[in-house]
Amino acid sequence: MIKLGVNIDHVATLRQARMGAEPDVLEAALIVEKAGADGITVHLREDRRHIQDSDVYNIKKHISLPLNLEMACSDDIVNIACDIIPNTCTIVPEKRMEITTEGGLDAAGQYSTVAKVVERLQNKGIKVSLFIEPDNSQIDAAKQMGAEFIEIHTGLYANTEGEKQLQELERIKNAANYAHGIGLIVNAGHGLNYTNTQKMAEVEHMHEFNIGHSIISKAVFTGLYEAVVEMKKIVRR
Ligand code: PXP
């Protein structure tokens, strides 16, 4: 059964719109936990546009679900991760002006930088996932530097339709198969929603999906508990 990690960054986006205390990110994490999710994901960005350092500390302290911290290869954030010790860190690329993460990490092209971060995190007992494109050279790089997980970037799949979307799904299937074959655990995420996740859940070897924006968007109308329950039904297959 595929696991569901719920990314609650956008609860913090709403809070930061007024720089106040509500909606409370920890309360969101508690509801996500109660609704049956398998993990909580947050992205501590260098620009701190949504999640703040205190959110990550609070979630780690009060939530029993595994915490997955998305982060860039930045010394500042790696230091915080090494202090908080989340269950998993997912290394992502980060550009200051982007609206959200654009594309996968170039683990092959930035091998030594990424490998050093992987080693630092693993020395603290943190499992490491690399957010990469469904591309064998990136998968090989992840394996070679000792990452336990990859998270396949599903953004292109989510943003295309028809034949193009089917081609991208095929590329993701092949990548999942290849990564599983060389001993990596395969996650996926970005742009997954209530209509496009079903097909992704049929891909062999998927371990966990990390889904944020669509769940928080639905929650505006249904409440967060219901939005998580609905997505969990789809992910369950
Ligand atoms: N996985 C990673 C690595 C991400 O960076 C994001 C966005 O923060 C997600 C999953 C969730 O994407 P979405 O909000 O589109 O569901």
PDB file of N, CA and C in Angstrom, residues 110-212:
ATOM      1  N   GLN A 110      25.795  18.066  -9.735  1.00  0.00           N
ATOM      2  CA  GLN A 110      26.333  18.706  -8.511  1.00  0.00           C
ATOM      3  C   GLN A 110      26.733  17.630  -7.510  1.00  0.00           C
ATOM      4  N   TYR A 111      27.341  16.580  -8.046  1.00  0.00           N
ATOM      5  CA  TYR A 111      27.566  15.367  -7.260  1.00  0.00           C
ATOM      6  C   TYR A 111      28.253  15.623  -5.914  1.00  0.00           C
ATOM      7  N   SER A 112      29.398  16.339  -5.953  1.00  0.00           N
ATOM      8  CA  SER A 112      30.173  16.434  -4.704  1.00  0.00           C
ATOM      9  C   SER A 112      29.441  17.286  -3.658  1.00  0.00           C
ATOM     10  N   THR A 113      28.754  18.345  -4.099  1.00  0.00           N
ATOM     11  CA  THR A 113      28.004  19.185  -3.144  1.00  0.00           C
ATOM     12  C   THR A 113      26.900  18.372  -2.480  1.00  0.00           C
ATOM     13  N   VAL A 114      26.134  17.653  -3.307  1.00  0.00           N
ATOM     14  CA  VAL A 114      24.995  16.892  -2.768  1.00  0.00           C
ATOM     15  C   VAL A 114      25.503  15.734  -1.896  1.00  0.00           C
ATOM     16  N   ALA A 115      26.563  15.057  -2.366  1.00  0.00           N
ATOM     17  CA  ALA A 115      27.079  13.899  -1.617  1.00  0.00           C
ATOM     18  C   ALA A 115      27.535  14.318  -0.219  1.00  0.00           C
ATOM     19  N   LYS A 116      28.129  15.509  -0.101  1.00  0.00           N
ATOM     20  CA  LYS A 116      28.587  15.984   1.222  1.00  0.00           C
ATOM     21  C   LYS A 116      27.401  16.186   2.167  1.00  0.00           C
ATOM     22  N   VAL A 117      26.311  16.734   1.620  1.00  0.00           N
ATOM     23  CA  VAL A 117      25.114  16.957   2.451  1.00  0.00           C
ATOM     24  C   VAL A 117      24.509  15.610   2.856  1.00  0.00           C
ATOM     25  N   VAL A 118      24.446  14.675   1.908  1.00  0.00           N
ATOM     26  CA  VAL A 118      23.910  13.336   2.203  1.00  0.00           C
ATOM     27  C   VAL A 118      24.705  12.723   3.362  1.00  0.00           C
ATOM     28  N   GLU A 119      26.021  12.834   3.288  1.00  0.00           N
ATOM     29  CA  GLU A 119      26.873  12.238   4.313  1.00  0.00           C
ATOM     30  C   GLU A 119      26.654  12.903   5.680  1.00  0.00           C
ATOM     31  N   ARG A 120      26.575  14.226   5.687  1.00  0.00           N
ATOM     32  CA  ARG A 120      26.362  14.940   6.962  1.00  0.00           C
ATOM     33  C   ARG A 120      25.054  14.512   7.615  1.00  0.00           C
ATOM     34  N   LEU A 121      24.002  14.421   6.799  1.00  0.00           N
ATOM     35  CA  LEU A 121      22.678  14.058   7.343  1.00  0.00           C
ATOM     36  C   LEU A 121      22.690  12.611   7.833  1.00  0.00           C
ATOM     37  N   GLN A 122      23.262  11.734   7.028  1.00  0.00           N
ATOM     38  CA  GLN A 122      23.274  10.317   7.407  1.00  0.00           C
ATOM     39  C   GLN A 122      24.111  10.070   8.659  1.00  0.00           C
ATOM     40  N   ASN A 123      25.171  10.867   8.846  1.00  0.00           N
ATOM     41  CA  ASN A 123      25.980  10.737  10.063  1.00  0.00           C
ATOM     42  C   ASN A 123      25.170  11.048  11.318  1.00  0.00           C
ATOM     43  N   LYS A 124      24.069  11.776  11.148  1.00  0.00           N
ATOM     44  CA  LYS A 124      23.178  12.089  12.271  1.00  0.00           C
ATOM     45  C   LYS A 124      22.042  11.072  12.370  1.00  0.00           C
ATOM     46  N   GLY A 125      22.044  10.078  11.516  1.00  0.00           N
ATOM     47  CA  GLY A 125      21.001   9.045  11.566  1.00  0.00           C
ATOM     48  C   GLY A 125      19.753   9.397  10.767  1.00  0.00           C
ATOM     49  N   ILE A 126      19.854  10.445   9.921  1.00  0.00           N
ATOM     50  CA  ILE A 126      18.701  10.864   9.117  1.00  0.00           C
ATOM     51  C   ILE A 126      18.754  10.118   7.772  1.00  0.00           C
ATOM     52  N   LYS A 127      17.601   9.589   7.352  1.00  0.00           N
ATOM     53  CA  LYS A 127      17.553   8.944   6.040  1.00  0.00           C
ATOM     54  C   LYS A 127      17.410  10.046   4.986  1.00  0.00           C
ATOM     55  N   VAL A 128      17.991   9.812   3.807  1.00  0.00           N
ATOM     56  CA  VAL A 128      18.018  10.875   2.806  1.00  0.00           C
ATOM     57  C   VAL A 128      17.328  10.443   1.517  1.00  0.00           C
ATOM     58  N   SER A 129      16.524  11.380   1.007  1.00  0.00           N
ATOM     59  CA  SER A 129      15.835  11.195  -0.264  1.00  0.00           C
ATOM     60  C   SER A 129      16.274  12.324  -1.196  1.00  0.00           C
ATOM     61  N   LEU A 130      16.430  12.025  -2.463  1.00  0.00           N
ATOM     62  CA  LEU A 130      16.765  13.077  -3.439  1.00  0.00           C
ATOM     63  C   LEU A 130      15.592  13.259  -4.396  1.00  0.00           C
ATOM     64  N   PHE A 131      15.148  14.486  -4.521  1.00  0.00           N
ATOM     65  CA  PHE A 131      14.025  14.833  -5.405  1.00  0.00           C
ATOM     66  C   PHE A 131      14.595  15.027  -6.812  1.00  0.00           C
ATOM     67  N   ILE A 132      14.361  14.051  -7.694  1.00  0.00           N
ATOM     68  CA  ILE A 132      15.021  14.077  -9.009  1.00  0.00           C
ATOM     69  C   ILE A 132      14.022  13.790 -10.137  1.00  0.00           C
ATOM     70  N   GLU A 133      14.469  14.097 -11.334  1.00  0.00           N
ATOM     71  CA  GLU A 133      13.686  13.776 -12.534  1.00  0.00           C
ATOM     72  C   GLU A 133      13.744  12.256 -12.767  1.00  0.00           C
ATOM     73  N   PRO A 134      12.745  11.704 -13.487  1.00  0.00           N
ATOM     74  CA  PRO A 134      12.786  10.265 -13.802  1.00  0.00           C
ATOM     75  C   PRO A 134      13.828   9.960 -14.879  1.00  0.00           C
ATOM     76  N   ASP A 135      15.084  10.012 -14.480  1.00  0.00           N
ATOM     77  CA  ASP A 135      16.206   9.965 -15.417  1.00  0.00           C
ATOM     78  C   ASP A 135      17.269   9.037 -14.817  1.00  0.00           C
ATOM     79  N   ASN A 136      17.696   8.040 -15.575  1.00  0.00           N
ATOM     80  CA  ASN A 136      18.589   7.024 -15.009  1.00  0.00           C
ATOM     81  C   ASN A 136      19.920   7.581 -14.514  1.00  0.00           C
ATOM     82  N   SER A 137      20.428   8.643 -15.163  1.00  0.00           N
ATOM     83  CA  SER A 137      21.723   9.172 -14.694  1.00  0.00           C
ATOM     84  C   SER A 137      21.561   9.830 -13.319  1.00  0.00           C
ATOM     85  N   GLN A 138      20.412  10.438 -13.075  1.00  0.00           N
ATOM     86  CA  GLN A 138      20.153  11.018 -11.749  1.00  0.00           C
ATOM     87  C   GLN A 138      19.946   9.906 -10.711  1.00  0.00           C
ATOM     88  N   ILE A 139      19.264   8.854 -11.128  1.00  0.00           N
ATOM     89  CA  ILE A 139      19.024   7.722 -10.216  1.00  0.00           C
ATOM     90  C   ILE A 139      20.353   7.051  -9.847  1.00  0.00           C
ATOM     91  N   ASP A 140      21.225   6.885 -10.844  1.00  0.00           N
ATOM     92  CA  ASP A 140      22.546   6.295 -10.576  1.00  0.00           C
ATOM     93  C   ASP A 140      23.336   7.154  -9.595  1.00  0.00           C
ATOM     94  N   ALA A 141      23.259   8.470  -9.779  1.00  0.00           N
ATOM     95  CA  ALA A 141      23.996   9.378  -8.883  1.00  0.00           C
ATOM     96  C   ALA A 141      23.462   9.243  -7.453  1.00  0.00           C
ATOM     97  N   ALA A 142      22.131   9.170  -7.318  1.00  0.00           N
ATOM     98  CA  ALA A 142      21.524   9.027  -5.984  1.00  0.00           C
ATOM     99  C   ALA A 142      22.014   7.738  -5.321  1.00  0.00           C
ATOM    100  N   LYS A 143      22.037   6.674  -6.079  1.00  0.00           N
ATOM    101  CA  LYS A 143      22.472   5.373  -5.550  1.00  0.00           C
ATOM    102  C   LYS A 143      23.944   5.426  -5.139  1.00  0.00           C
ATOM    103  N   GLN A 144      24.746   6.008  -6.034  1.00  0.00           N
ATOM    104  CA  GLN A 144      26.196   6.064  -5.809  1.00  0.00           C
ATOM    105  C   GLN A 144      26.534   6.883  -4.557  1.00  0.00           C
ATOM    106  N   MET A 145      25.774   7.940  -4.293  1.00  0.00           N
ATOM    107  CA  MET A 145      26.109   8.739  -3.109  1.00  0.00           C
ATOM    108  C   MET A 145      25.430   8.201  -1.842  1.00  0.00           C
ATOM    109  N   GLY A 146      24.712   7.085  -1.967  1.00  0.00           N
ATOM    110  CA  GLY A 146      24.220   6.377  -0.779  1.00  0.00           C
ATOM    111  C   GLY A 146      22.863   6.809  -0.268  1.00  0.00           C
ATOM    112  N   ALA A 147      22.098   7.587  -1.066  1.00  0.00           N
ATOM    113  CA  ALA A 147      20.738   7.965  -0.634  1.00  0.00           C
ATOM    114  C   ALA A 147      19.894   6.694  -0.488  1.00  0.00           C
ATOM    115  N   GLU A 148      19.006   6.687   0.494  1.00  0.00           N
ATOM    116  CA  GLU A 148      18.119   5.523   0.674  1.00  0.00           C
ATOM    117  C   GLU A 148      16.903   5.613  -0.244  1.00  0.00           C
ATOM    118  N   PHE A 149      16.467   6.857  -0.508  1.00  0.00           N
ATOM    119  CA  PHE A 149      15.230   7.092  -1.263  1.00  0.00           C
ATOM    120  C   PHE A 149      15.498   8.024  -2.434  1.00  0.00           C
ATOM    121  N   ILE A 150      14.637   7.915  -3.455  1.00  0.00           N
ATOM    122  CA  ILE A 150      14.506   9.018  -4.400  1.00  0.00           C
ATOM    123  C   ILE A 150      13.041   9.437  -4.363  1.00  0.00           C
ATOM    124  N   GLU A 151      12.789  10.698  -4.671  1.00  0.00           N
ATOM    125  CA  GLU A 151      11.412  11.140  -4.900  1.00  0.00           C
ATOM    126  C   GLU A 151      11.361  11.607  -6.347  1.00  0.00           C
ATOM    127  N   ILE A 152      10.576  10.923  -7.138  1.00  0.00           N
ATOM    128  CA  ILE A 152      10.478  11.278  -8.560  1.00  0.00           C
ATOM    129  C   ILE A 152       9.597  12.514  -8.712  1.00  0.00           C
ATOM    130  N   HIS A 153      10.119  13.489  -9.437  1.00  0.00           N
ATOM    131  CA  HIS A 153       9.389  14.734  -9.695  1.00  0.00           C
ATOM    132  C   HIS A 153       8.252  14.446 -10.685  1.00  0.00           C
ATOM    133  N   THR A 154       7.020  14.633 -10.239  1.00  0.00           N
ATOM    134  CA  THR A 154       5.867  14.337 -11.094  1.00  0.00           C
ATOM    135  C   THR A 154       5.259  15.608 -11.696  1.00  0.00           C
ATOM    136  N   GLY A 155       5.988  16.706 -11.624  1.00  0.00           N
ATOM    137  CA  GLY A 155       5.456  17.990 -12.094  1.00  0.00           C
ATOM    138  C   GLY A 155       5.082  17.992 -13.568  1.00  0.00           C
ATOM    139  N   LEU A 156       5.933  17.408 -14.398  1.00  0.00           N
ATOM    140  CA  LEU A 156       5.643  17.403 -15.837  1.00  0.00           C
ATOM    141  C   LEU A 156       4.410  16.533 -16.120  1.00  0.00           C
ATOM    142  N   TYR A 157       4.330  15.388 -15.447  1.00  0.00           N
ATOM    143  CA  TYR A 157       3.147  14.527 -15.567  1.00  0.00           C
ATOM    144  C   TYR A 157       1.883  15.318 -15.190  1.00  0.00           C
ATOM    145  N   ALA A 158       1.971  16.070 -14.106  1.00  0.00           N
ATOM    146  CA  ALA A 158       0.798  16.797 -13.598  1.00  0.00           C
ATOM    147  C   ALA A 158       0.402  17.958 -14.508  1.00  0.00           C
ATOM    148  N   ASN A 159       1.388  18.515 -15.191  1.00  0.00           N
ATOM    149  CA  ASN A 159       1.121  19.725 -15.980  1.00  0.00           C
ATOM    150  C   ASN A 159       0.868  19.470 -17.457  1.00  0.00           C
ATOM    151  N   THR A 160       0.800  18.193 -17.861  1.00  0.00           N
ATOM    152  CA  THR A 160       0.524  17.892 -19.265  1.00  0.00           C
ATOM    153  C   THR A 160      -0.764  17.076 -19.363  1.00  0.00           C
ATOM    154  N   GLU A 161      -1.208  16.881 -20.585  1.00  0.00           N
ATOM    155  CA  GLU A 161      -2.450  16.128 -20.811  1.00  0.00           C
ATOM    156  C   GLU A 161      -2.236  15.155 -21.955  1.00  0.00           C
ATOM    157  N   GLY A 162      -3.187  14.249 -22.114  1.00  0.00           N
ATOM    158  CA  GLY A 162      -3.243  13.369 -23.281  1.00  0.00           C
ATOM    159  C   GLY A 162      -1.975  12.568 -23.489  1.00  0.00           C
ATOM    160  N   GLU A 163      -1.520  12.541 -24.763  1.00  0.00           N
ATOM    161  CA  GLU A 163      -0.381  11.710 -25.165  1.00  0.00           C
ATOM    162  C   GLU A 163       0.885  12.080 -24.381  1.00  0.00           C
ATOM    163  N   LYS A 164       1.093  13.375 -24.213  1.00  0.00           N
ATOM    164  CA  LYS A 164       2.303  13.852 -23.486  1.00  0.00           C
ATOM    165  C   LYS A 164       2.312  13.340 -22.046  1.00  0.00           C
ATOM    166  N   GLN A 165       1.129  13.350 -21.429  1.00  0.00           N
ATOM    167  CA  GLN A 165       1.035  12.890 -20.045  1.00  0.00           C
ATOM    168  C   GLN A 165       1.303  11.386 -19.961  1.00  0.00           C
ATOM    169  N   LEU A 166       0.785  10.648 -20.953  1.00  0.00           N
ATOM    170  CA  LEU A 166       1.012   9.193 -20.971  1.00  0.00           C
ATOM    171  C   LEU A 166       2.499   8.875 -21.164  1.00  0.00           C
ATOM    172  N   GLN A 167       3.143   9.678 -22.023  1.00  0.00           N
ATOM    173  CA  GLN A 167       4.591   9.481 -22.247  1.00  0.00           C
ATOM    174  C   GLN A 167       5.357   9.720 -20.949  1.00  0.00           C
ATOM    175  N   GLU A 168       4.965  10.755 -20.232  1.00  0.00           N
ATOM    176  CA  GLU A 168       5.664  11.078 -18.983  1.00  0.00           C
ATOM    177  C   GLU A 168       5.398   9.993 -17.935  1.00  0.00           C
ATOM    178  N   LEU A 169       4.177   9.468 -17.928  1.00  0.00           N
ATOM    179  CA  LEU A 169       3.846   8.382 -16.999  1.00  0.00           C
ATOM    180  C   LEU A 169       4.727   7.157 -17.298  1.00  0.00           C
ATOM    181  N   GLU A 170       4.928   6.898 -18.567  1.00  0.00           N
ATOM    182  CA  GLU A 170       5.770   5.776 -18.985  1.00  0.00           C
ATOM    183  C   GLU A 170       7.214   5.985 -18.507  1.00  0.00           C
ATOM    184  N   ARG A 171       7.687   7.225 -18.651  1.00  0.00           N
ATOM    185  CA  ARG A 171       9.043   7.564 -18.212  1.00  0.00           C
ATOM    186  C   ARG A 171       9.173   7.347 -16.699  1.00  0.00           C
ATOM    187  N   ILE A 172       8.123   7.712 -15.959  1.00  0.00           N
ATOM    188  CA  ILE A 172       8.140   7.552 -14.498  1.00  0.00           C
ATOM    189  C   ILE A 172       8.109   6.058 -14.137  1.00  0.00           C
ATOM    190  N   LYS A 173       7.299   5.283 -14.880  1.00  0.00           N
ATOM    191  CA  LYS A 173       7.242   3.821 -14.634  1.00  0.00           C
ATOM    192  C   LYS A 173       8.619   3.199 -14.814  1.00  0.00           C
ATOM    193  N   ASN A 174       9.286   3.566 -15.923  1.00  0.00           N
ATOM    194  CA  ASN A 174      10.615   3.000 -16.200  1.00  0.00           C
ATOM    195  C   ASN A 174      11.616   3.404 -15.127  1.00  0.00           C
ATOM    196  N   ALA A 175      11.524   4.668 -14.716  1.00  0.00           N
ATOM    197  CA  ALA A 175      12.462   5.159 -13.694  1.00  0.00           C
ATOM    198  C   ALA A 175      12.229   4.446 -12.361  1.00  0.00           C
ATOM    199  N   ALA A 176      10.955   4.253 -11.999  1.00  0.00           N
ATOM    200  CA  ALA A 176      10.634   3.589 -10.732  1.00  0.00           C
ATOM    201  C   ALA A 176      11.160   2.152 -10.753  1.00  0.00           C
ATOM    202  N   ASN A 177      10.991   1.520 -11.881  1.00  0.00           N
ATOM    203  CA  ASN A 177      11.450   0.150 -12.062  1.00  0.00           C
ATOM    204  C   ASN A 177      12.974   0.055 -11.936  1.00  0.00           C
ATOM    205  N   TYR A 178      13.639   0.985 -12.604  1.00  0.00           N
ATOM    206  CA  TYR A 178      15.110   1.000 -12.596  1.00  0.00           C
ATOM    207  C   TYR A 178      15.634   1.270 -11.176  1.00  0.00           C
ATOM    208  N   ALA A 179      15.045   2.271 -10.527  1.00  0.00           N
ATOM    209  CA  ALA A 179      15.512   2.649  -9.186  1.00  0.00           C
ATOM    210  C   ALA A 179      15.281   1.510  -8.187  1.00  0.00           C
ATOM    211  N   HIS A 180      14.108   0.896  -8.268  1.00  0.00           N
ATOM    212  CA  HIS A 180      13.790  -0.228  -7.384  1.00  0.00           C
ATOM    213  C   HIS A 180      14.792  -1.368  -7.626  1.00  0.00           C
ATOM    214  N   GLY A 181      15.103  -1.594  -8.887  1.00  0.00           N
ATOM    215  CA  GLY A 181      16.023  -2.678  -9.268  1.00  0.00           C
ATOM    216  C   GLY A 181      17.423  -2.496  -8.694  1.00  0.00           C
ATOM    217  N   ILE A 182      17.836  -1.250  -8.469  1.00  0.00           N
ATOM    218  CA  ILE A 182      19.181  -1.048  -7.898  1.00  0.00           C
ATOM    219  C   ILE A 182      19.104  -0.750  -6.388  1.00  0.00           C
ATOM    220  N   GLY A 183      17.937  -1.013  -5.811  1.00  0.00           N
ATOM    221  CA  GLY A 183      17.838  -1.000  -4.349  1.00  0.00           C
ATOM    222  C   GLY A 183      17.405   0.310  -3.720  1.00  0.00           C
ATOM    223  N   LEU A 184      16.895   1.241  -4.512  1.00  0.00           N
ATOM    224  CA  LEU A 184      16.400   2.499  -3.934  1.00  0.00           C
ATOM    225  C   LEU A 184      14.915   2.388  -3.610  1.00  0.00           C
ATOM    226  N   ILE A 185      14.476   3.099  -2.595  1.00  0.00           N
ATOM    227  CA  ILE A 185      13.041   3.183  -2.283  1.00  0.00           C
ATOM    228  C   ILE A 185      12.494   4.381  -3.051  1.00  0.00           C
ATOM    229  N   VAL A 186      11.337   4.176  -3.710  1.00  0.00           N
ATOM    230  CA  VAL A 186      10.849   5.180  -4.668  1.00  0.00           C
ATOM    231  C   VAL A 186       9.610   5.911  -4.157  1.00  0.00           C
ATOM    232  N   ASN A 187       9.754   7.209  -3.976  1.00  0.00           N
ATOM    233  CA  ASN A 187       8.632   8.091  -3.653  1.00  0.00           C
ATOM    234  C   ASN A 187       8.347   8.964  -4.877  1.00  0.00           C
ATOM    235  N   ALA A 188       7.262   9.713  -4.807  1.00  0.00           N
ATOM    236  CA  ALA A 188       6.949  10.626  -5.918  1.00  0.00           C
ATOM    237  C   ALA A 188       6.154  11.799  -5.390  1.00  0.00           C
ATOM    238  N   GLY A 189       6.211  12.896  -6.102  1.00  0.00           N
ATOM    239  CA  GLY A 189       5.416  14.045  -5.694  1.00  0.00           C
ATOM    240  C   GLY A 189       5.619  15.258  -6.562  1.00  0.00           C
ATOM    241  N   HIS A 190       4.740  16.174  -6.394  1.00  0.00           N
ATOM    242  CA  HIS A 190       4.648  17.489  -7.013  1.00  0.00           C
ATOM    243  C   HIS A 190       3.500  17.526  -8.025  1.00  0.00           C
ATOM    244  N   GLY A 191       2.514  18.338  -7.712  1.00  0.00           N
ATOM    245  CA  GLY A 191       1.384  18.518  -8.629  1.00  0.00           C
ATOM    246  C   GLY A 191       0.370  17.382  -8.600  1.00  0.00           C
ATOM    247  N   LEU A 192       0.526  16.434  -7.696  1.00  0.00           N
ATOM    248  CA  LEU A 192      -0.450  15.332  -7.638  1.00  0.00           C
ATOM    249  C   LEU A 192      -1.741  15.864  -7.007  1.00  0.00           C
ATOM    250  N   ASN A 193      -2.874  15.465  -7.605  1.00  0.00           N
ATOM    251  CA  ASN A 193      -4.165  15.979  -7.107  1.00  0.00           C
ATOM    252  C   ASN A 193      -5.227  14.880  -7.134  1.00  0.00           C
ATOM    253  N   TYR A 194      -6.478  15.255  -6.904  1.00  0.00           N
ATOM    254  CA  TYR A 194      -7.552  14.263  -6.760  1.00  0.00           C
ATOM    255  C   TYR A 194      -7.918  13.604  -8.088  1.00  0.00           C
ATOM    256  N   THR A 195      -7.428  14.126  -9.204  1.00  0.00           N
ATOM    257  CA  THR A 195      -7.735  13.469 -10.479  1.00  0.00           C
ATOM    258  C   THR A 195      -6.526  12.752 -11.083  1.00  0.00           C
ATOM    259  N   ASN A 196      -5.318  13.226 -10.846  1.00  0.00           N
ATOM    260  CA  ASN A 196      -4.179  12.582 -11.531  1.00  0.00           C
ATOM    261  C   ASN A 196      -3.405  11.584 -10.666  1.00  0.00           C
ATOM    262  N   THR A 197      -3.793  11.423  -9.405  1.00  0.00           N
ATOM    263  CA  THR A 197      -3.016  10.558  -8.508  1.00  0.00           C
ATOM    264  C   THR A 197      -3.327   9.071  -8.713  1.00  0.00           C
ATOM    265  N   GLN A 198      -4.569   8.780  -9.119  1.00  0.00           N
ATOM    266  CA  GLN A 198      -4.969   7.376  -9.299  1.00  0.00           C
ATOM    267  C   GLN A 198      -3.997   6.620 -10.232  1.00  0.00           C
ATOM    268  N   LYS A 199      -3.707   7.231 -11.370  1.00  0.00           N
ATOM    269  CA  LYS A 199      -2.813   6.579 -12.350  1.00  0.00           C
ATOM    270  C   LYS A 199      -1.404   6.417 -11.788  1.00  0.00           C
ATOM    271  N   MET A 200      -0.986   7.406 -11.036  1.00  0.00           N
ATOM    272  CA  MET A 200       0.361   7.329 -10.441  1.00  0.00           C
ATOM    273  C   MET A 200       0.404   6.204  -9.404  1.00  0.00           C
ATOM    274  N   ALA A 201      -0.738   5.985  -8.734  1.00  0.00           N
ATOM    275  CA  ALA A 201      -0.795   4.942  -7.700  1.00  0.00           C
ATOM    276  C   ALA A 201      -0.742   3.542  -8.308  1.00  0.00           C
ATOM    277  N   GLU A 202      -0.957   3.460  -9.627  1.00  0.00           N
ATOM    278  CA  GLU A 202      -0.887   2.152 -10.292  1.00  0.00           C
ATOM    279  C   GLU A 202       0.540   1.814 -10.729  1.00  0.00           C
ATOM    280  N   VAL A 203       1.455   2.768 -10.587  1.00  0.00           N
ATOM    281  CA  VAL A 203       2.853   2.523 -10.980  1.00  0.00           C
ATOM    282  C   VAL A 203       3.505   1.590  -9.953  1.00  0.00           C
ATOM    283  N   GLU A 204       4.138   0.551 -10.463  1.00  0.00           N
ATOM    284  CA  GLU A 204       4.811  -0.434  -9.587  1.00  0.00           C
ATOM    285  C   GLU A 204       5.917   0.222  -8.770  1.00  0.00           C
ATOM    286  N   HIS A 205       6.118  -0.273  -7.593  1.00  0.00           N
ATOM    287  CA  HIS A 205       7.241   0.072  -6.710  1.00  0.00           C
ATOM    288  C   HIS A 205       7.132   1.427  -6.033  1.00  0.00           C
ATOM    289  N   MET A 206       5.989   2.099  -6.143  1.00  0.00           N
ATOM    290  CA  MET A 206       5.868   3.380  -5.449  1.00  0.00           C
ATOM    291  C   MET A 206       5.691   3.119  -3.955  1.00  0.00           C
ATOM    292  N   HIS A 207       6.447   3.840  -3.149  1.00  0.00           N
ATOM    293  CA  HIS A 207       6.421   3.656  -1.702  1.00  0.00           C
ATOM    294  C   HIS A 207       5.586   4.728  -1.017  1.00  0.00           C
ATOM    295  N   GLU A 208       5.772   5.988  -1.443  1.00  0.00           N
ATOM    296  CA  GLU A 208       5.068   7.094  -0.775  1.00  0.00           C
ATOM    297  C   GLU A 208       4.877   8.255  -1.744  1.00  0.00           C
ATOM    298  N   PHE A 209       3.749   8.936  -1.624  1.00  0.00           N
ATOM    299  CA  PHE A 209       3.528  10.179  -2.364  1.00  0.00           C
ATOM    300  C   PHE A 209       3.546  11.332  -1.360  1.00  0.00           C
ATOM    301  N   ASN A 210       4.172  12.418  -1.770  1.00  0.00           N
ATOM    302  CA  ASN A 210       4.118  13.640  -0.960  1.00  0.00           C
ATOM    303  C   ASN A 210       3.236  14.639  -1.680  1.00  0.00           C
ATOM    304  N   ILE A 211       2.136  14.985  -1.028  1.00  0.00           N
ATOM    305  CA  ILE A 211       1.127  15.823  -1.683  1.00  0.00           C
ATOM    306  C   ILE A 211       0.762  16.982  -0.760  1.00  0.00           C
ATOM    307  N   GLY A 212       0.751  18.180  -1.330  1.00  0.00           N
ATOM    308  CA  GLY A 212       0.479  19.355  -0.523  1.00  0.00           C
ATOM    309  C   GLY A 212      -0.626  20.233  -1.057  1.00  0.00           C
TER     310      GLY A 212
END
